[in-house]
């Protein structure tokens, strides 16, 4: 724990101790006054004596609290023994203050020492002081538990952030590998000008995606605009064979989604739809709200031989990444499914909480 955390903890414990001490000794004052009333001691006449006695006791318990706070690293058994020891020291002081206070109240009349009464006061003082010690130990454990919960939450948040970053940054190498293959294909075909345009588009796209925060959600409209940049890259390779259609109500554009969550889906649709088919392939993106959920669907044509669900090698990498990102981001409050839905048609579906920008 850093020095700043220690200072903050000490200040918080000090404030809580003062509040608890005030409540505790007021309750003890009221309880002792009520008890005195039932044994025929006038609460008003005894109030000044009790005020001095309990005020001094409050100071003693504050010192006891400081000592316990400094020795908070002890085990529970050691703390219990230390509480007994402090009570053994402070209870006689409690009794002595009560006797001296009574002598002052009766002055100049002489006061005899009553062992029986002093014994009762010793037991009463020990009970109150030890009760406070136990209460303060419980307060310390409460602060320790809350501090551990806070630190554990911070560690979990850091772990989630690291996981999200790792999953998010898997997108770029995977996408880059596929795009470079496309550029290499254009070069082999002798389309140097188209390859050059594709390289420039790739640089623009990578610059935009690398600046995105993996823990920051973006509106679906912005995510879609970025994917259109990616489609411009692939259009250089598959011009004339690819159509991209969007079915999305205007209100859906403001819904928040994890950044680059659509990129692997569209990439798979292009690579394993257009890349394996000989004719024109349609890619359809649908997004709509259903109650408090956002549903995003990406469909694409596939060769009829793939309707059994046999995916080409590598097709599961991007989809698995998306599923893991959704699970990490929403902690199980999301659904992901993929597979053929009709002869020559493949669908990937995402279900996540509806949230607006």
Short mmCIF file of C-alpha atoms in Angstrom, two decimals:
data_model
loop_
_atom_site.label_atom_id
_atom_site.label_comp_id
_atom_site.label_asym_id
_atom_site.label_seq_id
_atom_site.Cartn_x
_atom_site.Cartn_y
_atom_site.Cartn_z
CA UNK A 1 0.00 0.00 0.00
CA UNK A 2 1.40 3.41 -0.99
CA UNK A 3 1.96 6.28 1.45
CA UNK A 4 -0.99 8.14 -0.08
CA UNK A 5 -3.26 5.13 0.46
CA UNK A 6 -2.01 4.80 4.03
CA UNK A 7 -2.71 8.47 4.71
CA UNK A 8 -6.20 8.20 3.21
CA UNK A 9 -6.92 5.05 5.23
CA UNK A 10 -5.72 6.67 8.48
CA UNK A 11 -7.88 9.74 7.84
CA UNK A 12 -10.94 7.63 7.05
CA UNK A 13 -10.45 5.47 10.16
CA UNK A 14 -9.95 8.58 12.30
CA UNK A 15 -13.22 10.11 11.10
CA UNK A 16 -15.11 6.85 11.56
CA UNK A 17 -13.59 6.41 15.04
CA UNK A 18 -14.70 9.86 16.17
CA UNK A 19 -18.24 9.32 14.93
CA UNK A 20 -18.47 5.84 16.42
CA UNK A 21 -16.96 6.97 19.73
CA UNK A 22 -19.49 9.79 20.02
CA UNK A 23 -22.41 7.43 19.35
CA UNK A 24 -21.00 4.72 21.64
CA UNK A 25 -20.47 6.92 24.69
CA UNK A 26 -23.79 8.73 24.28
CA UNK A 27 -25.48 5.31 24.29
CA UNK A 28 -23.45 4.30 27.36
CA UNK A 29 -24.39 7.58 29.08
CA UNK A 30 -28.09 7.03 28.41
CA UNK A 31 -27.96 3.34 29.38
CA UNK A 32 -26.11 4.05 32.63
CA UNK A 33 -28.55 6.86 33.49
CA UNK A 34 -31.54 4.57 32.92
CA UNK A 35 -29.92 1.85 35.02
CA UNK A 36 -29.25 4.35 37.80
CA UNK A 37 -32.88 5.47 37.71
CA UNK A 38 -34.06 1.91 38.42
CA UNK A 39 -31.77 1.68 41.45
CA UNK A 40 -32.99 5.05 42.74
CA UNK A 41 -30.14 7.28 41.53
CA UNK A 42 -31.36 10.63 40.24
CA UNK A 43 -30.21 10.89 36.57
CA UNK A 44 -30.05 14.70 36.76
CA UNK A 45 -27.92 14.75 39.92
CA UNK A 46 -25.56 12.09 38.58
CA UNK A 47 -25.32 13.62 35.09
CA UNK A 48 -22.26 15.87 35.81
CA UNK A 49 -20.40 12.94 37.35
CA UNK A 50 -21.21 10.67 34.41
CA UNK A 51 -20.33 13.41 31.91
CA UNK A 52 -16.82 13.76 33.36
CA UNK A 53 -16.39 10.00 33.72
CA UNK A 54 -17.55 9.11 30.23
CA UNK A 55 -15.68 12.06 28.71
CA UNK A 56 -12.45 10.75 30.25
CA UNK A 57 -13.38 7.24 29.07
CA UNK A 58 -13.85 8.55 25.54
CA UNK A 59 -10.31 9.97 25.65
CA UNK A 60 -8.98 6.63 26.90
CA UNK A 61 -10.74 4.70 24.17
CA UNK A 62 -9.39 7.12 21.55
CA UNK A 63 -5.85 6.38 22.76
CA UNK A 64 -6.67 2.67 22.72
CA UNK A 65 -7.91 3.05 19.15
CA UNK A 66 -4.67 4.73 18.07
CA UNK A 67 -2.66 1.89 19.57
CA UNK A 68 -4.86 -0.74 17.92
CA UNK A 69 -4.57 1.03 14.58
CA UNK A 70 -0.79 1.07 14.83
CA UNK A 71 -0.82 -2.63 15.67
CA UNK A 72 -3.41 -3.62 13.06
CA UNK A 73 -0.91 -6.01 11.52
CA UNK A 74 -1.25 -8.37 14.49
CA UNK A 75 -3.22 -11.58 14.22
CA UNK A 76 -6.75 -11.76 15.59
CA UNK A 77 -5.61 -13.65 18.69
CA UNK A 78 -2.87 -11.11 19.35
CA UNK A 79 -5.35 -8.26 18.96
CA UNK A 80 -7.73 -9.94 21.41
CA UNK A 81 -4.95 -10.35 23.99
CA UNK A 82 -3.89 -6.75 23.45
CA UNK A 83 -7.49 -5.62 24.04
CA UNK A 84 -7.55 -7.58 27.32
CA UNK A 85 -4.27 -5.97 28.34
CA UNK A 86 -5.45 -2.43 27.59
CA UNK A 87 -8.70 -3.09 29.45
CA UNK A 88 -6.74 -4.34 32.47
CA UNK A 89 -4.84 -1.03 32.49
CA UNK A 90 -7.70 1.37 31.76
CA UNK A 91 -10.46 -0.20 33.91
CA UNK A 92 -8.73 0.74 37.21
CA UNK A 93 -8.22 4.26 35.83
CA UNK A 94 -11.96 4.38 35.04
CA UNK A 95 -12.71 3.36 38.64
CA UNK A 96 -10.23 5.86 40.07
CA UNK A 97 -11.73 8.74 38.02
CA UNK A 98 -15.17 7.81 39.26
CA UNK A 99 -13.98 7.81 42.90
CA UNK A 100 -12.09 11.10 42.56
CA UNK A 101 -15.04 12.70 40.81
CA UNK A 102 -17.34 11.54 43.61
CA UNK A 103 -14.95 12.94 46.22
CA UNK A 104 -14.98 16.33 44.49
CA UNK A 105 -18.76 16.32 44.35
CA UNK A 106 -19.03 15.54 48.09
CA UNK A 107 -16.30 17.94 49.19
CA UNK A 108 -15.83 18.99 52.02
CA UNK A 109 -17.62 15.90 53.33
CA UNK A 110 -15.30 12.93 53.81
CA UNK A 111 -15.83 9.95 51.52
CA UNK A 112 -15.03 6.39 52.50
CA UNK A 113 -13.67 3.91 50.00
CA UNK A 114 -16.32 1.26 49.31
CA UNK A 115 -14.68 -1.90 47.93
CA UNK A 116 -18.00 -3.36 46.80
CA UNK A 117 -19.06 -0.25 44.89
CA UNK A 118 -15.56 0.13 43.42
CA UNK A 119 -15.67 -3.51 42.34
CA UNK A 120 -18.94 -2.89 40.51
CA UNK A 121 -17.43 0.19 38.86
CA UNK A 122 -14.35 -1.80 37.89
CA UNK A 123 -16.52 -4.42 36.19
CA UNK A 124 -18.67 -1.76 34.53
CA UNK A 125 -15.61 0.13 33.26
CA UNK A 126 -13.95 -3.05 32.02
CA UNK A 127 -17.11 -4.05 30.17
CA UNK A 128 -17.44 -0.68 28.47
CA UNK A 129 -13.76 -0.35 27.59
CA UNK A 130 -13.40 -3.92 26.35
CA UNK A 131 -16.67 -3.56 24.42
CA UNK A 132 -15.24 -0.51 22.69
CA UNK A 133 -12.03 -2.42 21.89
CA UNK A 134 -14.00 -5.20 20.24
CA UNK A 135 -16.10 -2.67 18.34
CA UNK A 136 -13.01 -0.87 17.06
CA UNK A 137 -11.36 -4.14 15.98
CA UNK A 138 -14.52 -4.90 14.01
CA UNK A 139 -14.32 -1.40 12.49
CA UNK A 140 -10.71 -2.04 11.46
CA UNK A 141 -11.65 -5.34 9.83
CA UNK A 142 -14.49 -3.60 8.01
CA UNK A 143 -12.04 -1.08 6.55
CA UNK A 144 -9.59 -3.83 5.65
CA UNK A 145 -12.28 -5.84 3.87
CA UNK A 146 -13.47 -2.79 1.95
CA UNK A 147 -9.89 -1.90 1.01
CA UNK A 148 -9.23 -5.44 -0.19
CA UNK A 149 -12.46 -5.40 -2.20
CA UNK A 150 -11.43 -2.08 -3.77
CA UNK A 151 -7.97 -3.37 -4.64
CA UNK A 152 -9.39 -6.64 -5.94
CA UNK A 153 -11.84 -4.70 -8.11
CA UNK A 154 -8.94 -2.61 -9.42
CA UNK A 155 -6.93 -5.75 -10.21
CA UNK A 156 -9.92 -7.30 -11.96
CA UNK A 157 -10.42 -4.10 -13.95
CA UNK A 158 -6.74 -4.11 -14.96
CA UNK A 159 -6.98 -7.77 -15.94
CA UNK A 160 -10.13 -7.10 -17.98
CA UNK A 161 -8.45 -4.13 -19.65
CA UNK A 162 -5.41 -6.24 -20.50
CA UNK A 163 -7.62 -9.01 -21.86
CA UNK A 164 -9.64 -6.56 -23.94
CA UNK A 165 -6.48 -4.97 -25.30
CA UNK A 166 -5.02 -8.37 -26.18
CA UNK A 167 -8.20 -9.46 -27.94
CA UNK A 168 -8.58 -6.11 -29.66
CA UNK A 169 -4.99 -6.04 -30.92
CA UNK A 170 -5.39 -9.53 -32.37
CA UNK A 171 -7.64 -7.93 -34.97
CA UNK A 172 -4.91 -5.90 -36.65
CA UNK A 173 -2.34 -8.68 -37.30
CA UNK A 174 -5.06 -11.02 -38.55
CA UNK A 175 -6.55 -8.35 -40.78
CA UNK A 176 -3.11 -7.21 -41.95
CA UNK A 177 -2.17 -10.75 -42.96
CA UNK A 178 -5.29 -11.12 -45.10
CA UNK A 179 -4.93 -7.68 -46.66
CA UNK A 180 -1.28 -8.22 -47.54
CA UNK A 181 -2.31 -11.44 -49.24
CA UNK A 182 -4.79 -9.42 -51.28
CA UNK A 183 -2.09 -6.90 -52.21
CA UNK A 184 0.23 -9.73 -53.19
CA UNK A 185 -2.56 -11.14 -55.36
CA UNK A 186 -2.95 -7.82 -57.16
CA UNK A 187 0.79 -7.64 -57.77
CA UNK A 188 0.79 -11.16 -59.20
CA UNK A 189 -2.04 -10.13 -61.51
CA UNK A 190 0.04 -7.16 -62.69
CA UNK A 191 -2.36 -4.59 -61.24
CA UNK A 192 0.35 -2.39 -59.73
CA UNK A 193 -1.77 0.78 -59.71
CA UNK A 194 -4.60 -0.94 -57.86
CA UNK A 195 -2.09 -2.49 -55.45
CA UNK A 196 -0.66 0.97 -54.77
CA UNK A 197 -4.12 2.39 -54.03
CA UNK A 198 -4.77 -0.56 -51.76
CA UNK A 199 -1.54 0.07 -49.83
CA UNK A 200 -2.49 3.74 -49.34
CA UNK A 201 -5.99 2.75 -48.20
CA UNK A 202 -4.45 0.18 -45.86
CA UNK A 203 -2.20 2.84 -44.31
CA UNK A 204 -5.20 5.13 -43.74
CA UNK A 205 -7.26 2.32 -42.22
CA UNK A 206 -4.47 1.14 -39.92
CA UNK A 207 -3.80 4.67 -38.72
CA UNK A 208 -7.48 5.07 -37.82
CA UNK A 209 -7.79 1.70 -36.06
CA UNK A 210 -4.57 1.96 -34.07
CA UNK A 211 -5.78 5.22 -32.52
CA UNK A 212 -8.92 3.58 -31.13
CA UNK A 213 -9.07 2.74 -27.44
CA UNK A 214 -9.99 -0.96 -27.04
CA UNK A 215 -11.92 -0.16 -23.84
CA UNK A 216 -13.86 2.65 -25.51
CA UNK A 217 -17.15 1.87 -27.20
CA UNK A 218 -18.17 3.74 -30.33
CA UNK A 219 -21.54 4.48 -31.97
CA UNK A 220 -22.56 1.86 -34.49
CA UNK A 221 -22.69 4.53 -37.21
CA UNK A 222 -19.00 5.38 -36.59
CA UNK A 223 -18.05 1.71 -36.57
CA UNK A 224 -19.87 1.23 -39.85
CA UNK A 225 -18.16 4.28 -41.39
CA UNK A 226 -14.79 2.76 -40.51
CA UNK A 227 -15.79 -0.56 -42.07
CA UNK A 228 -16.66 1.25 -45.28
CA UNK A 229 -13.02 2.32 -45.39
CA UNK A 230 -12.06 -1.34 -45.09
CA UNK A 231 -14.49 -2.26 -47.87
CA UNK A 232 -12.77 0.25 -50.13
CA UNK A 233 -9.60 -1.76 -49.63
CA UNK A 234 -11.21 -5.05 -50.57
CA UNK A 235 -13.10 -3.51 -53.46
CA UNK A 236 -9.76 -3.05 -55.19
CA UNK A 237 -9.35 -6.81 -55.13
CA UNK A 238 -12.91 -7.95 -55.76
CA UNK A 239 -14.34 -5.09 -57.83
CA UNK A 240 -17.48 -6.12 -59.67
CA UNK A 241 -18.01 -9.25 -57.56
CA UNK A 242 -19.06 -7.73 -54.23
CA UNK A 243 -22.17 -5.85 -53.13
CA UNK A 244 -22.63 -4.53 -49.61
CA UNK A 245 -26.11 -3.76 -48.30
CA UNK A 246 -27.09 -2.15 -44.98
CA UNK A 247 -30.46 -2.62 -43.30
CA UNK A 248 -30.39 -0.42 -40.21
CA UNK A 249 -32.97 2.00 -38.74
CA UNK A 250 -31.69 5.52 -38.11
CA UNK A 251 -32.03 5.18 -34.32
CA UNK A 252 -29.67 2.20 -34.32
CA UNK A 253 -26.74 4.32 -35.49
CA UNK A 254 -26.37 5.84 -32.03
CA UNK A 255 -26.14 2.49 -30.23
CA UNK A 256 -22.76 1.79 -28.65
CA UNK A 257 -20.68 -1.21 -29.74
CA UNK A 258 -17.09 -2.27 -28.97
CA UNK A 259 -14.68 -0.66 -31.42
CA UNK A 260 -13.81 -2.78 -34.47
CA UNK A 261 -16.27 -5.50 -33.45
CA UNK A 262 -17.65 -5.68 -37.02
CA UNK A 263 -14.29 -5.79 -38.78
CA UNK A 264 -13.56 -9.52 -38.29
CA UNK A 265 -17.15 -10.37 -39.31
CA UNK A 266 -17.00 -8.43 -42.57
CA UNK A 267 -13.47 -9.68 -43.17
CA UNK A 268 -14.63 -13.29 -42.86
CA UNK A 269 -17.61 -12.59 -45.10
CA UNK A 270 -15.27 -11.25 -47.80
CA UNK A 271 -12.50 -13.80 -47.48
CA UNK A 272 -14.65 -16.89 -47.12
CA UNK A 273 -17.57 -15.68 -49.18
CA UNK A 274 -16.16 -13.74 -52.11
CA UNK A 275 -12.75 -15.39 -51.82
CA UNK A 276 -14.19 -18.88 -52.33
CA UNK A 277 -17.06 -18.10 -54.71
CA UNK A 278 -16.87 -17.56 -58.45
CA UNK A 279 -19.88 -15.29 -58.93
CA UNK A 280 -21.15 -12.14 -57.29
CA UNK A 281 -21.54 -12.24 -53.53
CA UNK A 282 -23.82 -10.08 -51.42
CA UNK A 283 -22.88 -9.04 -47.90
CA UNK A 284 -25.76 -7.86 -45.76
CA UNK A 285 -25.46 -6.04 -42.45
CA UNK A 286 -28.60 -5.74 -40.33
CA UNK A 287 -28.88 -3.97 -37.00
CA UNK A 288 -32.03 -3.44 -34.98
CA UNK A 289 -33.26 -2.93 -31.47
CA UNK A 290 -35.27 -5.62 -29.69
CA UNK A 291 -36.50 -4.45 -26.27
CA UNK A 292 -33.33 -3.54 -24.35
CA UNK A 293 -31.02 -5.49 -26.69
CA UNK A 294 -29.08 -4.60 -29.81
CA UNK A 295 -28.89 -7.28 -32.48
CA UNK A 296 -26.35 -7.10 -35.28
CA UNK A 297 -26.39 -9.63 -38.12
CA UNK A 298 -23.87 -10.09 -40.93
CA UNK A 299 -24.92 -12.41 -43.76
CA UNK A 300 -23.05 -13.38 -46.89
CA UNK A 301 -23.33 -15.81 -49.78
CA UNK A 302 -21.14 -18.90 -49.69
CA UNK A 303 -20.56 -21.72 -52.16
CA UNK A 304 -23.32 -24.36 -51.92
CA UNK A 305 -20.77 -26.96 -50.84
CA UNK A 306 -20.24 -25.04 -47.58
CA UNK A 307 -23.86 -25.19 -46.42
CA UNK A 308 -23.05 -28.12 -44.17
CA UNK A 309 -21.12 -25.75 -41.97
CA UNK A 310 -17.62 -26.79 -42.99
CA UNK A 311 -15.55 -23.66 -42.63
CA UNK A 312 -12.32 -23.18 -44.52
CA UNK A 313 -9.11 -23.20 -42.48
CA UNK A 314 -8.68 -19.97 -40.52
CA UNK A 315 -12.32 -18.93 -40.64
CA UNK A 316 -12.80 -19.50 -36.91
CA UNK A 317 -10.02 -17.15 -35.75
CA UNK A 318 -11.88 -13.89 -36.32
CA UNK A 319 -15.22 -15.25 -35.11
CA UNK A 320 -13.67 -16.71 -31.96
CA UNK A 321 -11.98 -13.37 -31.29
CA UNK A 322 -15.31 -11.55 -31.56
CA UNK A 323 -17.02 -14.03 -29.22
CA UNK A 324 -14.23 -13.69 -26.63
CA UNK A 325 -14.25 -9.89 -26.83
CA UNK A 326 -18.01 -9.78 -26.30
CA UNK A 327 -17.79 -12.14 -23.34
CA UNK A 328 -14.97 -10.11 -21.75
CA UNK A 329 -16.68 -6.79 -22.41
CA UNK A 330 -20.18 -7.70 -21.20
CA UNK A 331 -19.28 -10.43 -18.66
CA UNK A 332 -21.67 -13.01 -20.10
CA UNK A 333 -24.46 -10.56 -20.95
CA UNK A 334 -24.09 -11.13 -24.70
CA UNK A 335 -24.66 -13.86 -27.27
CA UNK A 336 -22.77 -14.82 -30.39
CA UNK A 337 -23.77 -17.38 -32.99
CA UNK A 338 -22.63 -18.28 -36.48
CA UNK A 339 -23.48 -20.86 -39.12
CA UNK A 340 -25.38 -21.53 -42.37
CA UNK A 341 -29.01 -20.39 -42.36
CA UNK A 342 -29.98 -21.42 -45.88
CA UNK A 343 -28.40 -23.12 -48.89
CA UNK A 344 -25.54 -20.85 -49.97
CA UNK A 345 -26.08 -18.38 -47.10
CA UNK A 346 -24.01 -17.86 -43.93
CA UNK A 347 -25.00 -15.74 -40.93
CA UNK A 348 -23.17 -14.34 -37.92
CA UNK A 349 -25.36 -12.84 -35.18
CA UNK A 350 -24.45 -10.68 -32.19
CA UNK A 351 -26.73 -9.86 -29.28
CA UNK A 352 -25.61 -7.25 -26.73
CA UNK A 353 -27.16 -4.73 -24.29
CA UNK A 354 -28.75 -1.66 -25.86
CA UNK A 355 -26.76 1.43 -24.87
CA UNK A 356 -26.81 4.87 -26.46
CA UNK A 357 -23.87 7.20 -26.97
#
